[in-house]
Amino acid sequence: VQTWFRQDDIRFTQRGHLGDALRHYESGARLQLNQVEKCVPELEAYTRCLERDLALPSGSVSTTVVASTLPAWAEPHFDSYPAFTVHLRGTKRWFIGPEVCRATLDSFVLGHDDFGLRRFFDGQLPDGMPDDALVVDVAPGSVLYMPSGVLHAVQSHEHSFSIAFDLIVPRWSDLVVRRLTEHLQRSARWRGFALGLGETATESQRQDARRELDSLLSELPAALAEVVSDPDEILLGALPRLMPPPRRRYRLGKEATIRMVAPEGRDDEGIHVHVDHPVAGASEIEITPELAPFCRWLLEGGRSFSETDALHASRGALQSNVRQLMLAFLETGGLEAVAPGADASRPATSEGAEE
Ligand SMILES: [Fe+2]
């Protein structure tokens, strides 16, 4: 739980025990839980649905729950990603200002993070919420879309509760930088600690740092050329982040009708799986021959399974291909995540015991 509160006019953010958080809540703190879908798998149906409707990559919608009461106040800030907030209980007043920062990499609270913020600003930093800010009152059932970089603040009037669907979609710059970093990290010099920075460094340490950086930068064009020469690797780098969290269990979608179609006795061509789901609609997944045995295992099994079980059952097929197939099944409703404890038939494994 992340707790936001003020004491003696100083703003605090802390992560901690639920008991502490509730104590702060009673005196007006705002509580925030991120990535709630990791502990509430039922939310996954909603995140997948939103991803599908908005044509976003699977795994890029995450959920944040906020509980706040009078006089909780989310100070003027902007976020680095857009979000849909669904208001569930109580009422709140949102103040919405202009788009202040189009190119931000981080979320910023005005008046607190100005050092970092200045890197994205050419002109004058806004002082706070402007007088002509748009005022929006939300009640249960209200949905508010907040783009990234738009200044906003939120005031709670009473006990209130909302869930935000954060669209944390990888950007092209993220993919390329990630791949370039992977590439550079292979070199001992590039993965060396960047020392000689900051207030405590001596003049000679600073000069050493500058020399080291100049020397590394002279190697950068060659490294970049190598990364650019293999665009597929750049795309593959996004997959692990987009997979649903590990140590989750899955089962065939209860409401889905699934049919595997393969030419008689042949696994070498034309294998398709048709999935029909009341929400996701009808989909067709093409299966490569190496994944056919795994796919049969998937369709035969009546019980839930973990990702490890799936990799085991896939008999040496490429892990990334198995994950991609599971992702396709999740997207089409052919697979669904299982709520912890919901599947009484599942075997007691050490992995299951952790949930
Ligand atoms: Fe926000």
Coordinates of C-alpha atoms and ligand atoms in Angstrom, one line a residue:
V1 CA 0.0 0.0 0.0
Q2 CA 1.3 3.4 -0.9
T3 CA 0.2 6.1 1.5
W4 CA 0.1 9.8 0.6
F5 CA -0.3 12.3 3.5
R6 CA 0.8 15.7 4.9
Q7 CA 2.2 16.3 8.4
D8 CA 3.2 19.8 9.5
D9 CA 2.8 20.9 5.9
I10 CA 5.4 18.3 4.7
R11 CA 4.3 15.8 2.1
F12 CA 5.0 12.2 2.8
T13 CA 4.8 9.1 0.6
Q14 CA 5.4 5.8 2.2
R15 CA 4.9 2.1 1.5
G16 CA 4.0 0.0 4.4
H17 CA 1.7 -2.2 6.4
L18 CA -2.0 -2.0 5.9
G19 CA -2.5 -1.2 9.6
D20 CA -0.3 1.9 9.4
A21 CA -2.0 2.8 6.1
L22 CA -5.5 2.6 7.7
R23 CA -4.4 4.8 10.6
H24 CA -3.2 7.4 8.2
Y25 CA -6.3 7.0 6.1
E26 CA -8.5 8.0 9.0
S27 CA -6.6 11.2 9.3
G28 CA -6.9 12.1 5.7
A29 CA -4.2 10.1 3.8
R30 CA -4.8 8.8 0.3
L31 CA -4.1 5.1 -0.1
Q32 CA -3.0 3.7 -3.4
L33 CA -2.5 0.1 -4.5
N34 CA -0.8 -0.5 -7.8
Q35 CA -1.0 -3.5 -10.1
V36 CA -4.0 -4.8 -8.3
E37 CA -4.7 -7.3 -11.1
K38 CA -1.7 -9.3 -9.8
C39 CA -3.7 -10.2 -6.6
V40 CA -7.2 -10.0 -8.1
P41 CA -7.1 -12.2 -11.2
E42 CA -10.8 -11.4 -11.9
L43 CA -9.7 -8.0 -13.0
E44 CA -7.7 -9.6 -15.9
A45 CA -10.9 -10.1 -17.9
Y46 CA -11.4 -6.3 -17.8
T47 CA -7.8 -5.4 -18.6
R48 CA -7.8 -7.9 -21.5
C49 CA -11.1 -6.6 -22.8
L50 CA -9.9 -3.0 -22.7
E51 CA -6.6 -3.9 -24.5
R52 CA -8.7 -5.7 -27.1
D53 CA -11.1 -2.8 -27.6
L54 CA -8.3 -0.2 -27.8
A55 CA -6.0 -2.5 -29.9
L56 CA -3.3 -2.3 -27.3
P57 CA -0.7 -5.0 -26.7
S58 CA -1.8 -7.7 -24.2
G59 CA -0.4 -7.0 -20.7
S60 CA -0.1 -3.2 -21.2
V61 CA -3.2 -2.3 -19.1
S62 CA -2.6 -2.3 -15.3
T63 CA -4.9 -1.3 -12.5
T64 CA -4.6 1.1 -9.6
V65 CA -7.0 1.3 -6.7
V66 CA -7.3 4.6 -4.7
A67 CA -9.1 5.0 -1.4
S68 CA -9.4 8.5 0.1
T69 CA -11.5 10.5 2.5
L70 CA -11.9 14.1 3.6
P71 CA -9.5 16.0 3.5
A72 CA -7.4 13.9 1.2
W73 CA -6.0 15.9 -1.7
A74 CA -4.0 14.7 -4.6
E75 CA -1.8 17.7 -5.3
P76 CA -1.4 19.2 -8.8
H77 CA 0.5 16.7 -10.8
F78 CA 0.6 15.0 -14.2
D79 CA 1.2 11.4 -15.0
S80 CA 3.5 9.8 -17.6
Y81 CA 0.8 7.5 -18.9
P82 CA -2.9 7.9 -19.7
A83 CA -5.6 6.3 -17.5
F84 CA -9.3 5.6 -17.4
T85 CA -10.6 6.1 -13.8
V86 CA -13.8 4.4 -12.9
H87 CA -15.3 5.9 -9.8
L88 CA -16.9 3.3 -7.5
R89 CA -17.9 4.9 -4.1
G90 CA -18.4 8.3 -2.6
T91 CA -17.7 11.6 -4.5
K92 CA -14.7 13.5 -5.6
R93 CA -13.9 16.7 -7.3
W94 CA -11.2 16.7 -10.1
F95 CA -9.5 19.9 -11.2
I96 CA -8.2 19.6 -14.7
G97 CA -5.7 22.1 -16.1
P98 CA -3.9 22.4 -19.4
E99 CA -1.6 19.8 -21.0
V100 CA 1.7 21.0 -19.5
C101 CA 4.2 18.4 -20.6
R102 CA 4.0 16.3 -23.8
A103 CA 7.3 14.6 -23.6
T104 CA 7.5 13.4 -20.0
L105 CA 9.1 10.2 -19.0
D106 CA 7.9 10.3 -15.4
S107 CA 5.0 11.5 -13.4
F108 CA 5.6 14.8 -11.5
V109 CA 4.0 16.6 -8.6
L110 CA 4.3 20.4 -9.0
G111 CA 6.4 22.0 -6.3
H112 CA 8.1 18.8 -5.3
D113 CA 9.9 17.3 -8.3
D114 CA 10.8 20.5 -10.0
F115 CA 14.5 19.5 -10.5
G116 CA 13.6 16.5 -12.7
L117 CA 10.7 18.4 -14.3
R118 CA 12.9 21.2 -15.6
R119 CA 14.5 18.8 -18.0
F120 CA 11.2 18.6 -19.9
F121 CA 10.4 22.4 -19.8
D122 CA 11.8 25.2 -21.9
G123 CA 9.7 27.9 -20.4
Q124 CA 8.2 28.8 -17.0
L125 CA 7.0 25.9 -14.8
P126 CA 3.4 26.3 -13.8
D127 CA 3.0 27.4 -10.1
G128 CA 0.0 25.2 -9.5
M129 CA -3.5 24.6 -10.7
P130 CA -4.7 27.6 -12.7
D131 CA -7.8 29.5 -11.6
D132 CA -9.7 28.5 -14.8
A133 CA -9.1 24.8 -14.3
L134 CA -12.0 22.6 -15.4
V135 CA -13.9 21.3 -12.3
V136 CA -15.4 17.8 -12.7
D137 CA -17.4 16.1 -9.9
V138 CA -17.5 12.4 -10.1
A139 CA -19.9 9.9 -8.5
P140 CA -20.2 6.1 -8.6
G141 CA -20.3 5.0 -12.2
S142 CA -18.4 8.1 -13.5
V143 CA -15.5 7.3 -15.9
L144 CA -12.8 9.9 -16.5
Y145 CA -10.1 9.7 -19.1
M146 CA -6.9 11.5 -18.1
P147 CA -4.3 11.8 -20.9
S148 CA -0.6 11.8 -19.9
G149 CA 1.0 15.2 -19.2
V150 CA -2.2 17.0 -18.3
L151 CA -2.1 18.8 -15.0
H152 CA -4.8 17.6 -12.5
A153 CA -5.6 17.6 -8.8
V154 CA -8.2 15.7 -6.9
Q155 CA -10.2 16.5 -3.8
S156 CA -12.1 13.9 -1.8
H157 CA -15.4 15.0 -0.1
E158 CA -16.0 11.8 1.8
H159 CA -15.0 8.1 1.8
S160 CA -14.3 7.4 -1.8
F161 CA -13.0 4.5 -3.8
S162 CA -12.0 4.3 -7.5
I163 CA -10.1 2.0 -9.8
A164 CA -7.9 3.3 -12.6
F165 CA -7.0 1.4 -15.7
D166 CA -3.5 2.7 -16.5
L167 CA -2.4 2.4 -20.1
I168 CA 1.3 1.6 -19.7
V169 CA 2.0 0.8 -23.3
P170 CA 5.6 0.5 -24.3
R171 CA 6.6 3.4 -26.6
W172 CA 8.9 3.0 -29.5
S173 CA 11.7 4.8 -27.6
D174 CA 11.3 2.3 -24.7
L175 CA 11.8 -0.7 -27.0
V176 CA 14.8 0.7 -28.7
V177 CA 16.5 1.9 -25.5
R178 CA 15.8 -1.4 -23.8
R179 CA 17.4 -3.3 -26.7
L180 CA 20.4 -0.9 -26.9
T181 CA 20.9 -1.3 -23.1
E182 CA 20.8 -5.1 -23.3
H183 CA 23.4 -4.8 -26.1
L184 CA 25.7 -2.4 -24.2
Q185 CA 25.4 -4.4 -20.9
R186 CA 27.4 -7.2 -22.5
S187 CA 30.5 -5.0 -22.3
A188 CA 32.2 -4.8 -18.9
R189 CA 33.0 -1.1 -19.4
W190 CA 29.4 -0.2 -20.3
R191 CA 28.0 -2.0 -17.3
G192 CA 30.5 -0.4 -15.0
F193 CA 29.2 1.9 -12.3
A194 CA 29.0 5.5 -13.4
L195 CA 31.2 7.0 -10.7
G196 CA 32.4 10.6 -10.3
L197 CA 29.0 12.2 -10.5
G198 CA 27.1 14.4 -8.1
E199 CA 28.0 16.9 -5.3
T200 CA 30.4 14.6 -3.4
A201 CA 32.8 13.9 -6.4
T202 CA 36.2 15.6 -6.4
E203 CA 37.4 17.5 -9.5
S204 CA 39.7 14.8 -10.6
Q205 CA 36.9 12.2 -10.2
R206 CA 34.7 14.3 -12.4
Q207 CA 37.4 14.6 -15.0
D208 CA 37.9 10.8 -15.0
A209 CA 34.1 10.4 -15.4
R210 CA 34.1 12.7 -18.4
R211 CA 37.0 10.9 -20.0
E212 CA 35.3 7.5 -19.5
L213 CA 32.1 8.8 -21.0
D214 CA 33.8 10.3 -24.0
S215 CA 35.6 7.1 -24.7
L216 CA 32.4 5.0 -24.4
L217 CA 30.4 7.4 -26.6
S218 CA 33.0 7.0 -29.3
E219 CA 31.9 3.2 -29.4
L220 CA 28.2 4.0 -29.4
P221 CA 27.6 4.5 -33.2
A222 CA 28.9 0.9 -33.9
A223 CA 26.8 -0.6 -31.1
L224 CA 23.7 1.3 -32.3
A225 CA 24.3 0.1 -35.9
E226 CA 24.3 -3.5 -34.7
V227 CA 21.1 -3.0 -32.8
V228 CA 19.5 -1.3 -35.8
S229 CA 20.5 -4.2 -38.0
D230 CA 18.1 -6.6 -36.2
P231 CA 14.7 -5.0 -35.7
D232 CA 13.1 -8.4 -34.8
E233 CA 15.2 -8.5 -31.6
I234 CA 13.9 -5.1 -30.7
L235 CA 10.3 -6.3 -31.0
L236 CA 11.0 -9.5 -29.0
G237 CA 12.4 -7.5 -26.1
A238 CA 8.8 -6.2 -25.4
L239 CA 7.3 -9.7 -24.8
P240 CA 8.4 -10.5 -21.3
R241 CA 7.0 -7.3 -19.9
L242 CA 3.7 -7.9 -21.7
M243 CA 3.2 -11.4 -20.3
P244 CA 0.8 -11.6 -17.4
P245 CA 2.7 -12.1 -14.1
P246 CA 4.3 -15.5 -13.4
R247 CA 3.1 -17.8 -10.6
R248 CA -0.4 -17.5 -11.9
R249 CA -2.6 -20.4 -12.8
Y250 CA -4.7 -20.7 -15.9
R251 CA -7.5 -22.8 -17.2
L252 CA -9.5 -23.0 -20.4
G253 CA -12.0 -20.2 -20.6
K254 CA -15.2 -21.4 -19.0
E255 CA -17.4 -19.5 -21.4
A256 CA -15.3 -20.2 -24.5
T257 CA -16.0 -22.8 -27.2
I258 CA -12.7 -24.0 -28.5
R259 CA -12.1 -26.2 -31.5
M260 CA -8.8 -27.4 -32.9
V261 CA -8.8 -28.1 -36.6
A262 CA -5.9 -30.1 -38.1
P263 CA -5.8 -32.1 -41.3
E264 CA -6.2 -35.8 -40.5
G265 CA -3.1 -37.3 -38.9
R266 CA -0.8 -34.4 -39.9
D267 CA 0.8 -31.8 -37.7
D268 CA 2.9 -30.3 -40.4
E269 CA 0.5 -27.8 -41.9
G270 CA -2.7 -25.9 -41.5
I271 CA -3.5 -26.3 -37.8
H272 CA -5.9 -23.8 -36.5
V273 CA -7.8 -23.3 -33.2
H274 CA -11.2 -21.6 -33.4
V275 CA -12.2 -19.8 -30.2
D276 CA -15.7 -18.4 -29.7
H277 CA -16.1 -16.2 -26.6
P278 CA -19.3 -14.2 -25.6
V279 CA -17.2 -11.1 -25.0
A280 CA -14.1 -11.5 -27.2
G281 CA -16.1 -12.9 -30.2
A282 CA -14.8 -15.4 -32.7
S283 CA -11.1 -15.7 -33.3
E284 CA -8.8 -18.1 -35.1
I285 CA -5.3 -18.9 -33.8
E286 CA -2.8 -20.4 -36.2
I287 CA -0.6 -23.1 -34.6
T288 CA 2.9 -24.0 -35.8
P289 CA 3.7 -27.7 -35.9
E290 CA 6.0 -27.7 -32.9
L291 CA 3.2 -26.3 -30.8
A292 CA 0.6 -28.8 -31.8
P293 CA 1.3 -31.3 -29.0
F294 CA 1.2 -28.5 -26.5
C295 CA -2.0 -27.3 -27.9
R296 CA -3.6 -30.7 -27.6
W297 CA -2.4 -30.9 -24.0
L298 CA -4.0 -27.5 -23.4
L299 CA -7.4 -28.6 -24.8
E300 CA -7.5 -32.0 -23.0
G301 CA -6.6 -30.7 -19.5
G302 CA -9.7 -30.0 -17.3
R303 CA -7.7 -28.6 -14.5
S304 CA -5.7 -25.4 -14.0
F305 CA -2.0 -25.2 -14.8
S306 CA 0.9 -22.9 -14.2
E307 CA 3.3 -21.4 -16.8
T308 CA 5.9 -23.9 -15.7
D309 CA 3.4 -26.8 -16.3
A310 CA 2.8 -25.4 -19.8
L311 CA 6.5 -25.1 -20.6
H312 CA 7.0 -28.7 -19.4
A313 CA 4.1 -29.9 -21.5
S314 CA 5.4 -28.1 -24.6
R315 CA 8.2 -30.7 -24.9
G316 CA 11.0 -28.5 -26.0
A317 CA 9.1 -26.0 -28.1
L318 CA 10.7 -22.5 -27.9
Q319 CA 9.6 -20.8 -24.6
S320 CA 8.9 -17.6 -26.3
N321 CA 6.5 -19.4 -28.8
V322 CA 4.7 -21.1 -26.0
R323 CA 4.2 -17.8 -24.2
Q324 CA 3.0 -16.2 -27.4
L325 CA 0.5 -18.9 -27.9
M326 CA -0.7 -18.6 -24.3
L327 CA -1.0 -14.9 -24.8
A328 CA -3.1 -15.5 -27.9
F329 CA -5.4 -17.8 -26.0
L330 CA -5.7 -15.2 -23.2
E331 CA -6.5 -12.5 -25.6
T332 CA -9.2 -14.5 -27.3
G333 CA -10.8 -15.7 -24.1
G334 CA -9.6 -19.3 -24.7
L335 CA -7.6 -19.2 -21.5
E336 CA -8.4 -17.4 -18.3
A337 CA -6.5 -16.7 -15.2
V338 CA -7.7 -18.5 -12.1
A339 CA -8.5 -16.7 -8.9
P340 CA -6.3 -18.0 -6.0
G341 CA -8.2 -20.8 -4.2
A342 CA -10.9 -21.0 -6.8
D343 CA -9.7 -24.2 -8.2
A344 CA -10.1 -26.9 -5.6
S345 CA -8.9 -29.7 -7.9
R346 CA -5.5 -28.2 -8.4
P347 CA -2.6 -30.2 -7.0
A348 CA -0.8 -28.8 -3.9
T349 CA 2.6 -27.6 -5.3
S350 CA 5.1 -25.4 -3.6
E351 CA 4.2 -22.8 -6.3
G352 CA 0.5 -23.0 -5.5
A353 CA 1.2 -22.7 -1.8
E354 CA 2.7 -19.3 -2.2
E355 CA -0.5 -17.7 -3.6
Ligands
FE1 FE -2.9 11.4 -11.5

